[in-house]
CSV table of C-alpha atoms in Angstrom, one decimal:
chain,number,residue,atom,x,y,z
A,1,UNK,CA,53.4,114.7,43.4
A,2,UNK,CA,51.7,113.5,40.2
A,3,UNK,CA,48.8,115.9,40.2
A,4,UNK,CA,50.0,117.7,37.1
A,5,UNK,CA,51.8,120.8,38.2
A,6,UNK,CA,54.7,120.4,35.8
A,7,UNK,CA,52.5,119.3,33.0
A,8,UNK,CA,50.3,122.4,33.4
A,9,UNK,CA,53.4,124.7,33.5
A,10,UNK,CA,54.7,123.0,30.3
A,11,UNK,CA,51.4,123.7,28.5
A,12,UNK,CA,51.7,127.3,29.4
A,13,UNK,CA,55.4,127.5,28.6
A,14,UNK,CA,55.0,125.9,25.2
A,15,UNK,CA,51.8,127.8,24.2
A,16,UNK,CA,52.2,129.9,20.9
A,17,UNK,CA,50.8,133.0,22.5
A,18,UNK,CA,53.2,132.8,25.3
A,19,UNK,CA,56.1,132.4,22.8
A,20,UNK,CA,55.0,135.6,21.0
A,21,UNK,CA,54.5,137.6,24.2
A,22,UNK,CA,57.9,137.1,25.9
A,23,UNK,CA,61.3,138.2,24.6
A,24,UNK,CA,62.7,135.0,26.1
A,25,UNK,CA,61.7,132.0,28.3
A,26,UNK,CA,63.8,129.8,30.5
A,27,UNK,CA,62.9,126.5,32.3
A,28,UNK,CA,64.9,125.4,35.3
A,29,UNK,CA,64.3,122.2,37.2
A,30,UNK,CA,65.1,123.1,40.8
A,31,UNK,CA,64.2,120.1,42.9
A,32,UNK,CA,65.2,119.4,46.5
A,33,UNK,CA,68.8,120.4,46.1
A,34,UNK,CA,68.3,124.1,45.8
A,35,UNK,CA,71.5,126.0,45.1
A,36,UNK,CA,71.0,129.7,44.3
A,37,UNK,CA,74.3,129.8,42.4
A,38,UNK,CA,73.4,126.8,40.3
A,39,UNK,CA,69.9,128.1,39.5
A,40,UNK,CA,71.2,131.6,38.8
A,41,UNK,CA,73.8,130.1,36.5
A,42,UNK,CA,71.1,128.1,34.7
A,43,UNK,CA,69.0,131.2,34.2
A,44,UNK,CA,72.0,133.3,33.0
A,45,UNK,CA,73.2,130.6,30.7
A,46,UNK,CA,69.9,130.4,28.9
A,47,UNK,CA,69.5,134.2,28.8
A,48,UNK,CA,72.9,134.8,27.2
A,49,UNK,CA,73.4,131.7,25.1
A,50,UNK,CA,72.8,133.6,21.9
A,51,UNK,CA,75.4,136.3,22.7
A,52,UNK,CA,79.2,136.3,22.1
A,53,UNK,CA,81.3,133.6,23.7
A,54,UNK,CA,83.1,136.2,25.9
A,55,UNK,CA,79.8,137.1,27.6
A,56,UNK,CA,78.9,133.4,27.9
A,57,UNK,CA,82.1,132.8,30.0
A,58,UNK,CA,80.5,134.8,32.9
A,59,UNK,CA,78.4,131.9,34.1
A,60,UNK,CA,81.6,129.9,34.8
A,61,UNK,CA,82.1,132.0,37.9
A,62,UNK,CA,80.8,130.8,41.3
A,63,UNK,CA,80.6,134.3,42.6
A,64,UNK,CA,76.9,134.9,43.2
A,65,UNK,CA,77.3,138.7,43.0
A,66,UNK,CA,78.9,138.6,39.6
A,67,UNK,CA,76.2,136.2,38.3
A,68,UNK,CA,73.4,138.3,39.7
A,69,UNK,CA,74.8,141.5,38.2
A,70,UNK,CA,75.1,139.8,34.8
A,71,UNK,CA,71.6,138.3,35.0
A,72,UNK,CA,70.2,141.7,35.9
A,73,UNK,CA,72.0,143.3,33.0
A,74,UNK,CA,70.8,140.7,30.5
A,75,UNK,CA,67.2,140.6,31.6
A,76,UNK,CA,66.7,144.3,32.2
A,77,UNK,CA,64.1,145.9,29.9
A,78,UNK,CA,63.1,142.5,28.4
A,79,UNK,CA,59.9,140.6,29.0
A,80,UNK,CA,60.8,137.2,30.3
A,81,UNK,CA,59.2,134.0,31.5
A,82,UNK,CA,61.1,131.9,34.0
A,83,UNK,CA,59.7,128.6,35.2
A,84,UNK,CA,61.2,127.2,38.4
A,85,UNK,CA,60.0,123.7,38.4
A,86,UNK,CA,59.7,121.6,41.6
A,87,UNK,CA,60.9,124.2,44.1
A,88,UNK,CA,61.3,122.9,47.6
A,89,UNK,CA,63.4,125.5,49.3
A,90,UNK,CA,61.3,127.8,51.6
A,91,UNK,CA,64.3,129.9,52.8
A,92,UNK,CA,63.3,133.6,52.1
A,93,UNK,CA,66.9,134.8,51.9
A,94,UNK,CA,67.7,132.2,49.1
A,95,UNK,CA,64.6,133.3,47.3
A,96,UNK,CA,65.4,137.0,47.6
A,97,UNK,CA,68.9,136.4,46.3
A,98,UNK,CA,67.5,134.5,43.3
A,99,UNK,CA,64.8,137.0,42.3
A,100,UNK,CA,66.4,140.3,43.2
A,101,UNK,CA,68.1,140.6,39.8
A,102,UNK,CA,64.8,140.1,38.0
A,103,UNK,CA,63.1,143.2,39.5
A,104,UNK,CA,63.9,145.4,36.5
A,105,UNK,CA,62.3,143.1,33.9
A,106,UNK,CA,59.9,144.7,31.5
A,107,UNK,CA,56.3,144.9,32.8
A,108,UNK,CA,54.6,141.6,32.1
A,109,UNK,CA,57.6,139.5,33.0
A,110,UNK,CA,56.6,136.4,35.0
A,111,UNK,CA,58.1,133.7,37.1
A,112,UNK,CA,56.1,130.5,37.4
A,113,UNK,CA,56.9,128.2,40.3
A,114,UNK,CA,55.7,124.6,40.7
A,115,UNK,CA,55.9,123.2,44.2
A,116,UNK,CA,54.3,120.6,46.5
A,117,UNK,CA,54.8,122.8,49.6
A,118,UNK,CA,52.6,125.5,50.9
A,119,UNK,CA,55.6,127.0,52.8
A,120,UNK,CA,57.3,127.7,49.4
A,121,UNK,CA,54.2,129.5,48.2
A,122,UNK,CA,54.0,131.6,51.3
A,123,UNK,CA,57.8,132.4,51.1
A,124,UNK,CA,57.7,133.4,47.4
A,125,UNK,CA,54.5,135.4,47.8
A,126,UNK,CA,53.4,134.5,44.3
A,127,UNK,CA,50.2,135.7,42.9
A,128,UNK,CA,47.9,134.3,41.6
A,129,UNK,CA,48.2,130.9,43.2
A,130,UNK,CA,46.7,127.9,41.4
A,131,UNK,CA,46.3,124.8,43.6
A,132,UNK,CA,45.8,121.7,41.7
A,133,UNK,CA,43.6,119.1,43.4
A,134,UNK,CA,43.5,115.4,42.5
A,135,UNK,CA,40.9,114.4,39.9
A,136,UNK,CA,37.5,113.0,40.9
A,137,UNK,CA,37.1,109.2,40.5
A,138,UNK,CA,34.7,109.9,37.6
A,139,UNK,CA,37.1,112.3,35.8
A,140,UNK,CA,40.0,109.9,36.4
A,141,UNK,CA,37.9,107.0,35.0
A,142,UNK,CA,37.1,109.0,31.9
A,143,UNK,CA,40.8,109.6,31.2
A,144,UNK,CA,41.8,106.0,32.1
A,145,UNK,CA,39.0,104.5,29.8
A,146,UNK,CA,40.0,106.8,27.0
A,147,UNK,CA,43.7,105.7,27.1
A,148,UNK,CA,43.0,102.0,27.9
A,149,UNK,CA,40.0,101.5,25.6
A,150,UNK,CA,40.6,104.2,23.0
A,151,UNK,CA,37.3,105.9,23.6
A,152,UNK,CA,35.6,108.4,26.0
A,153,UNK,CA,32.8,106.0,26.8
A,154,UNK,CA,33.0,102.4,28.0
A,155,UNK,CA,30.2,100.4,26.4
A,156,UNK,CA,28.6,99.1,29.6
A,157,UNK,CA,26.6,96.3,27.9
A,158,UNK,CA,29.8,94.8,26.4
A,159,UNK,CA,32.5,95.5,29.1
A,160,UNK,CA,30.8,95.5,32.5
A,161,UNK,CA,33.6,93.5,34.1
A,162,UNK,CA,36.3,95.6,32.4
A,163,UNK,CA,34.6,98.8,33.5
A,164,UNK,CA,34.3,97.5,37.1
A,165,UNK,CA,38.0,96.7,37.2
A,166,UNK,CA,38.9,100.0,35.6
A,167,UNK,CA,36.9,102.0,38.1
A,168,UNK,CA,38.6,100.2,40.9
A,169,UNK,CA,42.0,101.1,39.4
A,170,UNK,CA,40.8,104.7,39.1
A,171,UNK,CA,39.9,104.8,42.8
A,172,UNK,CA,43.3,103.3,43.8
A,173,UNK,CA,45.2,105.9,41.8
A,174,UNK,CA,43.7,108.6,44.1
A,175,UNK,CA,43.0,111.1,41.3
A,176,UNK,CA,46.7,111.5,40.4
A,177,UNK,CA,47.1,111.6,36.6
A,178,UNK,CA,50.7,110.6,36.8
A,179,UNK,CA,49.7,107.3,38.4
């Protein structure tokens, strides 16, 4: 946690070129309490929010089959980007139930998953996989000094004690930008 997975996904999601490429985009925060019905409803609600109110009543159902059919119908032949942020569930059956309605999306459709768990990556069989590693102490110090001192460079002749303390803080944060 804190290495920047969600931040990176947000940068992609909000990029202008991404906006132009996809017919629609949906962001769902999944977290530890994975419920395929809840996630499917969230996707469906976002996909059909601009349609008539009669169609929008569909997501009030708790029947997963009805929700999946409606999601498939509304995402078919459209290029979509779905972001499933902070996915913890590594149950293949749950994953298959969630993504099976998305198979008929227009070529170029994508699902981005952020997760802390290698088992989730293996279960989802996502490609390509981008593993984010913590920052080096030097890179972390560069970010910290920029935010704390308002510049990229710490003037060593003026702030040696401050730089020493800052570098210790950088090491203690373990390369995690969120820290």
